[in-house]
Tab-separated table of C-alpha atoms in Angstrom:
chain	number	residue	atom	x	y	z
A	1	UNK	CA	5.800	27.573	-6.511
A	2	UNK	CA	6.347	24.109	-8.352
A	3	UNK	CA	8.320	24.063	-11.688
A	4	UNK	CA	5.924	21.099	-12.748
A	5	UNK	CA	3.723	22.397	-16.030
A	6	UNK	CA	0.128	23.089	-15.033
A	7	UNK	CA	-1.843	20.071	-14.368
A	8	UNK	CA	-5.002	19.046	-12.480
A	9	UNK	CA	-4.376	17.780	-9.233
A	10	UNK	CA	-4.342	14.104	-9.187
A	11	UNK	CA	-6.597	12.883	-6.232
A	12	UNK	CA	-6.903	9.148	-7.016
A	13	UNK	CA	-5.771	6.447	-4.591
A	14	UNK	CA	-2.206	6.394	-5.847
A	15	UNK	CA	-0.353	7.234	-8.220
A	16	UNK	CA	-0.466	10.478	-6.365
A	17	UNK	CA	0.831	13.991	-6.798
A	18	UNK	CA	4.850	13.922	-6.483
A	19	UNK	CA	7.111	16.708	-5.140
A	20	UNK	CA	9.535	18.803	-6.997
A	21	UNK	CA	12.446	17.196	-6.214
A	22	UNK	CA	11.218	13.784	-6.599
A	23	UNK	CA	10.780	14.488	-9.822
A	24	UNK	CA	14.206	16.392	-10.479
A	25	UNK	CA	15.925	13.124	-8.946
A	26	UNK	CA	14.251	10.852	-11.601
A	27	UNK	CA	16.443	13.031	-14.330
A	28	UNK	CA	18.984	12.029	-12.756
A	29	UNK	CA	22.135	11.302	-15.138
A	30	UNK	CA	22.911	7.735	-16.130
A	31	UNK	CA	25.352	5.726	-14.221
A	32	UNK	CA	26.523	2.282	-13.460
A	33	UNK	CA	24.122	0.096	-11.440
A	34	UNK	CA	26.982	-1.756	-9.479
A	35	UNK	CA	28.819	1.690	-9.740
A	36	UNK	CA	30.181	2.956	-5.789
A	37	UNK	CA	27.980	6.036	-6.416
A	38	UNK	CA	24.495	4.231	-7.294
A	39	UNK	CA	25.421	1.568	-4.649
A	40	UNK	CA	26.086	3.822	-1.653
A	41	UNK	CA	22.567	5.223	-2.474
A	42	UNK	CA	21.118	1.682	-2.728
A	43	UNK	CA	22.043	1.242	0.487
A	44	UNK	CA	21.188	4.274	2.181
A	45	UNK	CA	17.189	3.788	0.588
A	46	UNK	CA	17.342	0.471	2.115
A	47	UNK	CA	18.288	1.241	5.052
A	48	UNK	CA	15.536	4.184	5.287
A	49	UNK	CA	13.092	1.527	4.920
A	50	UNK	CA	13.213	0.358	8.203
A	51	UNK	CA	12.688	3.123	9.511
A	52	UNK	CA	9.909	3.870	7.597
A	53	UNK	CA	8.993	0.388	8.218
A	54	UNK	CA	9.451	0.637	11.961
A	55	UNK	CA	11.969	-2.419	12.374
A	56	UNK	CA	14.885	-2.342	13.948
A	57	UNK	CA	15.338	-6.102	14.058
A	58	UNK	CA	19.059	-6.874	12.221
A	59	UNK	CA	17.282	-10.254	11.040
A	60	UNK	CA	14.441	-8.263	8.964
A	61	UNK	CA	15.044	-7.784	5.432
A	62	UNK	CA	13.650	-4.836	3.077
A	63	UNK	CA	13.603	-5.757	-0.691
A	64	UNK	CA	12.898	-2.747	-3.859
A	65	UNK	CA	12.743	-4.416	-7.096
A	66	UNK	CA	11.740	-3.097	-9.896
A	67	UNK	CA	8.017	-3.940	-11.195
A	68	UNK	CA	4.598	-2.805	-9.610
A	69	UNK	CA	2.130	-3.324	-6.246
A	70	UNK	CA	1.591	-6.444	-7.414
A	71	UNK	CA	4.944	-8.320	-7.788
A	72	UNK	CA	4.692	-7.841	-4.042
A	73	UNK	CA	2.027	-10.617	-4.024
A	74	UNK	CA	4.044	-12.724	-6.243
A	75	UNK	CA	7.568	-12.497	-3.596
A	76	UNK	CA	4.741	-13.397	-0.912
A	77	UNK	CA	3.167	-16.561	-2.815
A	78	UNK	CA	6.615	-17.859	-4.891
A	79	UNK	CA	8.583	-17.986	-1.734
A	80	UNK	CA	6.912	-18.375	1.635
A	81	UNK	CA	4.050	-20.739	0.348
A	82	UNK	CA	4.349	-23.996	-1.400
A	83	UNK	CA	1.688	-26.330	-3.401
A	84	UNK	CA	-0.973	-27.543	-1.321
A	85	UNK	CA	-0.135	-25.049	1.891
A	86	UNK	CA	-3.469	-23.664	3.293
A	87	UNK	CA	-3.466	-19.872	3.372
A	88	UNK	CA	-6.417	-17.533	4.992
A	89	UNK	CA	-7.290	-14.508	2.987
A	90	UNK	CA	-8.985	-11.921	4.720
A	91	UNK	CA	-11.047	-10.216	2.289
A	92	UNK	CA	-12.187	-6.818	2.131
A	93	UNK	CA	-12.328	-5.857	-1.461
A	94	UNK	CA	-10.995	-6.175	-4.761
A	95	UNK	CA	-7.459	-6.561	-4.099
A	96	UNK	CA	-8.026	-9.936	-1.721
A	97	UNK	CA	-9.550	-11.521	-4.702
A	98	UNK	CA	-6.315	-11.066	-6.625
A	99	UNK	CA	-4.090	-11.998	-3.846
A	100	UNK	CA	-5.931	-15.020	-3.663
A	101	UNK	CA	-5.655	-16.220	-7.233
A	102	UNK	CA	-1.932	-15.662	-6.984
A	103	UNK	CA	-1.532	-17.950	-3.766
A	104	UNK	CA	-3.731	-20.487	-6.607
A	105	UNK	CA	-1.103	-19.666	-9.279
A	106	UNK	CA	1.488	-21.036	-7.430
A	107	UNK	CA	-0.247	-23.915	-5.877
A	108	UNK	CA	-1.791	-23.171	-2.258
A	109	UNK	CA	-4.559	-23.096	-1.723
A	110	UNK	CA	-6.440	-20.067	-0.311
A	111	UNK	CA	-9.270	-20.062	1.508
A	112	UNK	CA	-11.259	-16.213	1.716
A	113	UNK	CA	-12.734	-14.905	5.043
A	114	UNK	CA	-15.554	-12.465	3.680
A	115	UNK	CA	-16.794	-9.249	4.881
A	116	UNK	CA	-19.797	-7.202	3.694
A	117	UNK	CA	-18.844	-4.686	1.094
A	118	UNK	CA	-17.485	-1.600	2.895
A	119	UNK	CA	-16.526	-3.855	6.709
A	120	UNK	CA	-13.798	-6.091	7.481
A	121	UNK	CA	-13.959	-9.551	8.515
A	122	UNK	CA	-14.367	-9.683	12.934
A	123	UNK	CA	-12.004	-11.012	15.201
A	124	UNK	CA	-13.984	-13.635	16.537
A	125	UNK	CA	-14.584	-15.085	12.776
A	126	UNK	CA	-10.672	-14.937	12.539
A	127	UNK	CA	-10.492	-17.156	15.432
A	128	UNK	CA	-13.028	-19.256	14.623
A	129	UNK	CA	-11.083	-19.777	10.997
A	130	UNK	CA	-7.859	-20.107	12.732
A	131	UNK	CA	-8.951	-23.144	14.671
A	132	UNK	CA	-10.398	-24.917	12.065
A	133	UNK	CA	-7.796	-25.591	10.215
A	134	UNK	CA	-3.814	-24.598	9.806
A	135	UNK	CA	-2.548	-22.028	7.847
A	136	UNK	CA	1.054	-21.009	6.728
A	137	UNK	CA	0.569	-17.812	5.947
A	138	UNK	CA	-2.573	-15.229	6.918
A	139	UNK	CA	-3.496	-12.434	4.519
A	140	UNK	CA	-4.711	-9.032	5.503
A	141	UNK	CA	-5.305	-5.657	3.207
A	142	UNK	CA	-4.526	-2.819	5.272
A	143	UNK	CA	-6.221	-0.604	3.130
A	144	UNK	CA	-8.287	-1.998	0.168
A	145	UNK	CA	-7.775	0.769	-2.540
A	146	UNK	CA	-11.593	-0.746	-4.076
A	147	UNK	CA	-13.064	0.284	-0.821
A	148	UNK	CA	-11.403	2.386	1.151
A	149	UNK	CA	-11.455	0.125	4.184
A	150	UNK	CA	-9.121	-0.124	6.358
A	151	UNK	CA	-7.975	-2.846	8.816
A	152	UNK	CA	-6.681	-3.230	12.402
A	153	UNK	CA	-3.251	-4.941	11.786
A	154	UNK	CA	-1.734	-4.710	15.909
A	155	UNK	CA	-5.337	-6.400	17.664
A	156	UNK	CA	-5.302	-8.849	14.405
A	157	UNK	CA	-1.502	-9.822	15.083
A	158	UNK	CA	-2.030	-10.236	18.789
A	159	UNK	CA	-4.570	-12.585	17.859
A	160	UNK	CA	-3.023	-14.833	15.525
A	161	UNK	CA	-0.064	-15.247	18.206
A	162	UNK	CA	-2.197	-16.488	20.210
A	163	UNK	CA	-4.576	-18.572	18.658
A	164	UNK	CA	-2.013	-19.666	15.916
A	165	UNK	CA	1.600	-18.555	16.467
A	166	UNK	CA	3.211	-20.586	13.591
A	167	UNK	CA	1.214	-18.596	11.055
A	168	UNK	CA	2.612	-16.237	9.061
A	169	UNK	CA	1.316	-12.765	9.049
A	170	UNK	CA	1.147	-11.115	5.494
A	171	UNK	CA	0.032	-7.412	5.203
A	172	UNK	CA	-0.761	-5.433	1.716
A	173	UNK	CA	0.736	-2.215	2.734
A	174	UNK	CA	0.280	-0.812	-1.286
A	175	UNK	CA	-2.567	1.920	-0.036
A	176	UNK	CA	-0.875	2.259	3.390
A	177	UNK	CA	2.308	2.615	4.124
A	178	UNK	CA	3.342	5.647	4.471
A	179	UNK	CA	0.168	7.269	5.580
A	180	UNK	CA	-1.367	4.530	7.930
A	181	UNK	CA	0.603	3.349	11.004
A	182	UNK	CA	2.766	0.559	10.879
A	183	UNK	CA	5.409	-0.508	13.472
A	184	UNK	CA	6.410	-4.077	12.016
A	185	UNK	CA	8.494	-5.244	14.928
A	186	UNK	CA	6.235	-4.014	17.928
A	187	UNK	CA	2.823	-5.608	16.099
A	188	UNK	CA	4.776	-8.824	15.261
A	189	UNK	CA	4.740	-8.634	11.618
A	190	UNK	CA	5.851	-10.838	8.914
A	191	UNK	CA	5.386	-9.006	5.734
A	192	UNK	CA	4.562	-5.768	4.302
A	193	UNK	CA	4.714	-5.109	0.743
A	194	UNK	CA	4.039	-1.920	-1.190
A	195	UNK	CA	4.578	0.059	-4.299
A	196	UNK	CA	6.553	3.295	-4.622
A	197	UNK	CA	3.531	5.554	-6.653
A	198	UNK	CA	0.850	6.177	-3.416
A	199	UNK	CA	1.700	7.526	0.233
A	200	UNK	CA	5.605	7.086	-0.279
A	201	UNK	CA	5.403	9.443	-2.885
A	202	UNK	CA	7.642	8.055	-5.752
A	203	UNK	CA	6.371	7.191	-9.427
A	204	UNK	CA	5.436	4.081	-10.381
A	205	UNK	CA	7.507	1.717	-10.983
A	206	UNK	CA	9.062	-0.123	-7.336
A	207	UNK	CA	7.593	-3.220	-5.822
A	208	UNK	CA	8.833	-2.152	-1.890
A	209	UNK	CA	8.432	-5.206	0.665
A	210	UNK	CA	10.016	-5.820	4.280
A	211	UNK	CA	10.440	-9.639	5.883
A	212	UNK	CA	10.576	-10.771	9.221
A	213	UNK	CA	13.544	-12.689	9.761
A	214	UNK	CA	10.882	-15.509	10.560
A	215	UNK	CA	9.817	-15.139	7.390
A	216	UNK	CA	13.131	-15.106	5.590
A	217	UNK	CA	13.503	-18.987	7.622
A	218	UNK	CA	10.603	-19.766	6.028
A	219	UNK	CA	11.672	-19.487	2.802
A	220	UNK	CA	15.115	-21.463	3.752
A	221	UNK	CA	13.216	-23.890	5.004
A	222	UNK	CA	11.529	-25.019	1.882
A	223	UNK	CA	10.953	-28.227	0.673
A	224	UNK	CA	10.680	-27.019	-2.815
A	225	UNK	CA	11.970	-24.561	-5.204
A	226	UNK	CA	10.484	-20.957	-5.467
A	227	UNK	CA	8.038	-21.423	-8.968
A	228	UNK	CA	9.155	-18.007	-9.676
A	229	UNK	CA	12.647	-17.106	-11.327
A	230	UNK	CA	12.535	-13.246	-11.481
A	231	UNK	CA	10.325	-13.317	-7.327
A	232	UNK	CA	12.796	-15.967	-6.060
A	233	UNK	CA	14.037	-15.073	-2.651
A	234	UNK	CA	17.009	-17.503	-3.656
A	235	UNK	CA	18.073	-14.772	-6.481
A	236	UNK	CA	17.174	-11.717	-4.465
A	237	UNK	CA	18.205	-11.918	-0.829
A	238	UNK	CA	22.146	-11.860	-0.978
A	239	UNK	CA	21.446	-9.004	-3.634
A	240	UNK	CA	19.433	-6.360	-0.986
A	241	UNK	CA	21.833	-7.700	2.208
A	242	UNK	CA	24.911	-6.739	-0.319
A	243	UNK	CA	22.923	-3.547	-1.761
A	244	UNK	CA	22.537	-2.607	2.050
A	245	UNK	CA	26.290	-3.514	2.974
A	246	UNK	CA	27.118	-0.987	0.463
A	247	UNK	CA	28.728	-4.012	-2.159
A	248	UNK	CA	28.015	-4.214	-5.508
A	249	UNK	CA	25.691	-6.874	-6.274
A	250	UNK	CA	23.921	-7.986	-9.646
A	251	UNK	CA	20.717	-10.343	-10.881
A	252	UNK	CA	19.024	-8.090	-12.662
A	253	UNK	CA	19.399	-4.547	-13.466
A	254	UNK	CA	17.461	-2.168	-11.253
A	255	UNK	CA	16.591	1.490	-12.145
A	256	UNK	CA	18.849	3.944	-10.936
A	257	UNK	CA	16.534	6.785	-11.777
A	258	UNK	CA	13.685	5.383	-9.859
A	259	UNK	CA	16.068	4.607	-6.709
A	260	UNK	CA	17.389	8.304	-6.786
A	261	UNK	CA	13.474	9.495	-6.743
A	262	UNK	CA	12.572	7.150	-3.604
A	263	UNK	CA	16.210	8.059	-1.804
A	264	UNK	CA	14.321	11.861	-2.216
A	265	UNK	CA	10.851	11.065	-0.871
A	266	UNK	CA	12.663	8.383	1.867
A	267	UNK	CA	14.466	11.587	3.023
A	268	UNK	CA	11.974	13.943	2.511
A	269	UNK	CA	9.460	11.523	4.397
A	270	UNK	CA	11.982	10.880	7.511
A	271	UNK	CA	13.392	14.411	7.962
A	272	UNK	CA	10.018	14.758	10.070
A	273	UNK	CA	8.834	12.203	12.944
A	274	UNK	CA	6.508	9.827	11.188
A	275	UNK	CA	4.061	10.493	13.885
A	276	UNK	CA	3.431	14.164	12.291
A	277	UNK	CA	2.746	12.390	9.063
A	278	UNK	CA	0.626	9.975	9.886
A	279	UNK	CA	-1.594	12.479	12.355
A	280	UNK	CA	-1.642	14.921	9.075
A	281	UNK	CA	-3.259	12.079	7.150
A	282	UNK	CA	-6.055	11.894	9.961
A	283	UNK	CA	-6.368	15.310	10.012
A	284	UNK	CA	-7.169	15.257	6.188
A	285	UNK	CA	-8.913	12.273	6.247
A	286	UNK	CA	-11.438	13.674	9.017
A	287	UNK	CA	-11.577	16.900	7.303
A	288	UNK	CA	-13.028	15.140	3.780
A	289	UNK	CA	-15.036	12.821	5.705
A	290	UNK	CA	-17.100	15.437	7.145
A	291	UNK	CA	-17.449	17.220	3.742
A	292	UNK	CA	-18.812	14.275	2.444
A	293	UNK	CA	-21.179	13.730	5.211
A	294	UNK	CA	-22.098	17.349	5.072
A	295	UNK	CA	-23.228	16.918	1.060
A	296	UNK	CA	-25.551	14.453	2.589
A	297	UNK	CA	-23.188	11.510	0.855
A	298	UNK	CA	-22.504	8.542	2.557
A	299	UNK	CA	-18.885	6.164	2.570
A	300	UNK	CA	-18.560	2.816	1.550
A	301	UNK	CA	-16.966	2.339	4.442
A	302	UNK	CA	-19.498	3.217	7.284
A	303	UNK	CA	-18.032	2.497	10.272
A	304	UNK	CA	-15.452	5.057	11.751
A	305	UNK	CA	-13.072	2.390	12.690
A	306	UNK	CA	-13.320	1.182	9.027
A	307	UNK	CA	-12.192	4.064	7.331
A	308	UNK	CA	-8.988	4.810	5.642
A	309	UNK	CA	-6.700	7.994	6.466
A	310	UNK	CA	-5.435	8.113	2.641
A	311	UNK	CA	-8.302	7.904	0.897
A	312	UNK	CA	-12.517	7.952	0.692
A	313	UNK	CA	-14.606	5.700	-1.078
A	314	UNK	CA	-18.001	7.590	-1.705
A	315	UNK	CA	-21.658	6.511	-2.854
A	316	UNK	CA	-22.837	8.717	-5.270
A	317	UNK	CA	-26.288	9.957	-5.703
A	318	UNK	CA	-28.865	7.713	-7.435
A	319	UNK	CA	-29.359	10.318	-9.966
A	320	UNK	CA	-26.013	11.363	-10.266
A	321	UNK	CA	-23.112	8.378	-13.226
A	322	UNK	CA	-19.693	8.399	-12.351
A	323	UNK	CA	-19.288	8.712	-16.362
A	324	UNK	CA	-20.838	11.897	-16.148
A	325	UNK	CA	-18.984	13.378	-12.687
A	326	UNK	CA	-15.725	12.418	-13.484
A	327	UNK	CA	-14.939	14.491	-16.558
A	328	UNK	CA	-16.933	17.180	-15.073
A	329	UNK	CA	-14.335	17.137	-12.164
A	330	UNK	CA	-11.415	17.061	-14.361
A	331	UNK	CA	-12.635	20.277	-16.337
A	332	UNK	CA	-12.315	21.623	-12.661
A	333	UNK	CA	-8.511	20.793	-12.427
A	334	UNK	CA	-9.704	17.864	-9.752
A	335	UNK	CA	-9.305	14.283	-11.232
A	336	UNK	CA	-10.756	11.695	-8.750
A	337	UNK	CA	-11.340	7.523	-9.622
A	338	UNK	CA	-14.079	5.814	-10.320
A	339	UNK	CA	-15.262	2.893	-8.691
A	340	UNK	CA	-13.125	-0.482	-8.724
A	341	UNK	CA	-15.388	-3.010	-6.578
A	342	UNK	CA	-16.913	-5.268	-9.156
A	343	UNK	CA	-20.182	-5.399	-7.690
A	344	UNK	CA	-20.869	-1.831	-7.688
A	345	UNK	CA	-18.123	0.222	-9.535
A	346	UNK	CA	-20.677	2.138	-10.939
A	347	UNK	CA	-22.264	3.270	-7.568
A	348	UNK	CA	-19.325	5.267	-6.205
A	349	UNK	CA	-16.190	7.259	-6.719
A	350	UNK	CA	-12.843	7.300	-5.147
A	351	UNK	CA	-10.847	10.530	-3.746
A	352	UNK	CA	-7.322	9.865	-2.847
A	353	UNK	CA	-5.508	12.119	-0.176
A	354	UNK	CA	-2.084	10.800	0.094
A	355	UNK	CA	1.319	12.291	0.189
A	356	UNK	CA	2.018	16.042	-0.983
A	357	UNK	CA	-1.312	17.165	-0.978
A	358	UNK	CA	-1.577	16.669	2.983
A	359	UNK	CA	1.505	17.386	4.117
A	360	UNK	CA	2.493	20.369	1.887
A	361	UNK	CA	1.113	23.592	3.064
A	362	UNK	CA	1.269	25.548	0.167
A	363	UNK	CA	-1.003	23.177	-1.907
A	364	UNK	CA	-4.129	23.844	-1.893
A	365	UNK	CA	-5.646	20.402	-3.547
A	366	UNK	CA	-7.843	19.317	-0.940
A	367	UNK	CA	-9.953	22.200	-0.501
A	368	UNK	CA	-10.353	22.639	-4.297
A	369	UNK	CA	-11.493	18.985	-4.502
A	370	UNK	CA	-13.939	19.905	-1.809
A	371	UNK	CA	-15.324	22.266	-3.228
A	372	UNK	CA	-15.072	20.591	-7.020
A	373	UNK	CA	-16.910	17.825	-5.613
A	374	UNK	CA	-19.690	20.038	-4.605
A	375	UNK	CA	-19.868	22.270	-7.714
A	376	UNK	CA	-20.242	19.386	-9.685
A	377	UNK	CA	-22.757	17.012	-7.758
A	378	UNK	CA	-24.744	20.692	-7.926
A	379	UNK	CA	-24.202	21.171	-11.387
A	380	UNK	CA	-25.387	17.481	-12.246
A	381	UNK	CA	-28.872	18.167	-10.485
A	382	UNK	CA	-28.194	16.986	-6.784
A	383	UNK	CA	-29.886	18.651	-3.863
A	384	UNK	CA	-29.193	17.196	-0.372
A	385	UNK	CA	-32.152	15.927	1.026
């Protein structure tokens, strides 16, 4: 049984339900931050990350700084893009429009390959971008937490090594890693950043990225500064290489409470082979799926091949608000989110299934969000057709 207090199960895409000990490491007592102790476990959640990250490569470099998703967009744009570089965005929700106005922040200028709402932008188009022009850097969302899409990352890579090998390939792991497949050196990757609070399994509160050592060259190849001070590369790389040497090491201070928690889930996460994990995610994922489709409801993200493994983006019934559902859910002990995509957040919901609550046995929040989800569709007057 969990020691947490009695809670409804949080089924949103991220943060996400967090084991016991997780939790117990983030009470962790206070200690120095360039202290042996806190240093040695630095290093030891660094070097996790590769394996998590599926590199083996001594030239890659992992990075954990403190701050959210999002100051993973901020290392990408300050450091391995400078004004007036040409960067693709591949855009398949939400989060590719904010990616894109941070390359703008700092000066490139991004250029946005569209897909319909709920699809992903085609190979062929890809190509047929990557010829017009040059780009430094190409953008892709592995899964877009508005939509629930996800994208091919190993046929996209192979592609942009051959069509355009000098580009750099940029991946927004936040709603994947950790319950999509990634293997960063096999696909030819350059980046993948994340945030501690979804499929990892650690509160909020980590910005979690891994170079290439490509990409690292990049960024010492510069012809001008970073236009970031806290996101500099300059400041942070001899940091994480000392961090992972084991040395003490200081620019800013880091949280040691938040480090303990992610040393817990690293271990927790690796003490299995990630193959289990990620096949548990399909498992779940096909399992909700086919609830969904057997309430007669249909996915923002049609296509099979489209679909995310760690969460569902679902139309709701034209008779049925969001406004309405949502509390109705919670009063079930099921709390799902509503709809992020600006052009129809009000059409849909979202239902996370990330971390604990597929891979722990003993919980049982999937099947009561099932069967919330059908209660309460009932309840508010739907009948499938």
């Amino acid at each position: 049984m969990s020691s947490q207090p009695d809670h409804p199960a949080l089924l949103i895409p991220g943060p996400i339900e967090f084991d016991d000990a997780v939790l117990q490491s983030m009470s962790h007592y206070s200690e120095s931050h360039v202290g042996a102790p806190f240093v040695a476990t630095f290093g030891e959640t660094l070097s996790m990350l590769r394996k998590l990250f599926q590199t083996t490569d001594p030239s890659s470099q992992p990075f954990v700084i403190s701050g959210s998703g999002t100051l993973g967009w901020d290392l990408v744009a300050a450091n391995l893009a400078e004004p007036g570089d040409d960067v693709l965005v591949l855009h398949t929700g939400y989060f590719a429009d904010s990616f894109a106005d941070c390359f703008e922040t700092y000066g490139a200028k991004a250029t946005q390959l569209k897909a319909p709402i709920g699809s992903r932008p085609q190979l062929p188009e890809i190509e047929k971008a990557l010829l017009e022009k040059s780009y430094k850097l190409l953008t892709v969302t592995h899964v877009d937490t508005s939509t629930g899409v996800l994208s091919e990352l190993k046929a996209l890579s192979e592609l942009v090594h051959r069509v355009s090998p000098e580009t750099l390939i940029i991946v927004d792991g936040v709603c994947s890693v950790g319950c999509e497949e990634i293997e960063f050196d096999k696909w030819q990757l350059d980046a993948v950043i994340t945030a501690s609070q979804k499929a990892i399994g650690c509160p909020a509160g980590l910005s979690i990225s891994m170079y290439s050592g490509r990409a690292v060259k990049t960024f010492q190849n510069r012809k001008t500064p970073p236009g970031s001070y806290f996101a500099s590369f300059k400041n942070w790389l001899p940091i994480m290489q000392n961090y992972e040497a084991k040395k003490a090491s200081y620019f800013a201070t880091p949280s040691p409470q938040l480090i303990h928690a992610l040393h817990t889930s690293l271990t927790q996460i690796l003490s299995k082979p990630l193959s289990e994990r990620f096949a548990a995610h399909r498992e779940t994922s096909q399992k909700i799926k086919k609830a969904v489709a057997d309430l007669g409801l249909k996915q923002l993200a049609s296509d099979p091949a489209d679909q995310a493994n760690g969460m569902t983006a679902i139309y709701l019934p034209e008779n049925v608000k969001a406004l309405e559902l949502l509390p109705n859910l919670m009063k079930k002990r099921v709390i799902f989110a509503g709809g992020l995509h600006k052009e129809i957040a009000a059409k849909y919901i979202r239902f996370g299934h990330m971390g604990v609550s597929v891979t722990d046995s003993k919980r049982d929040d999937i099947d009561r969000a099932i069967e919330a989800l059908g209660t309460c569709l009932s309840d508010a007057g739907y009948q499938k057709a």
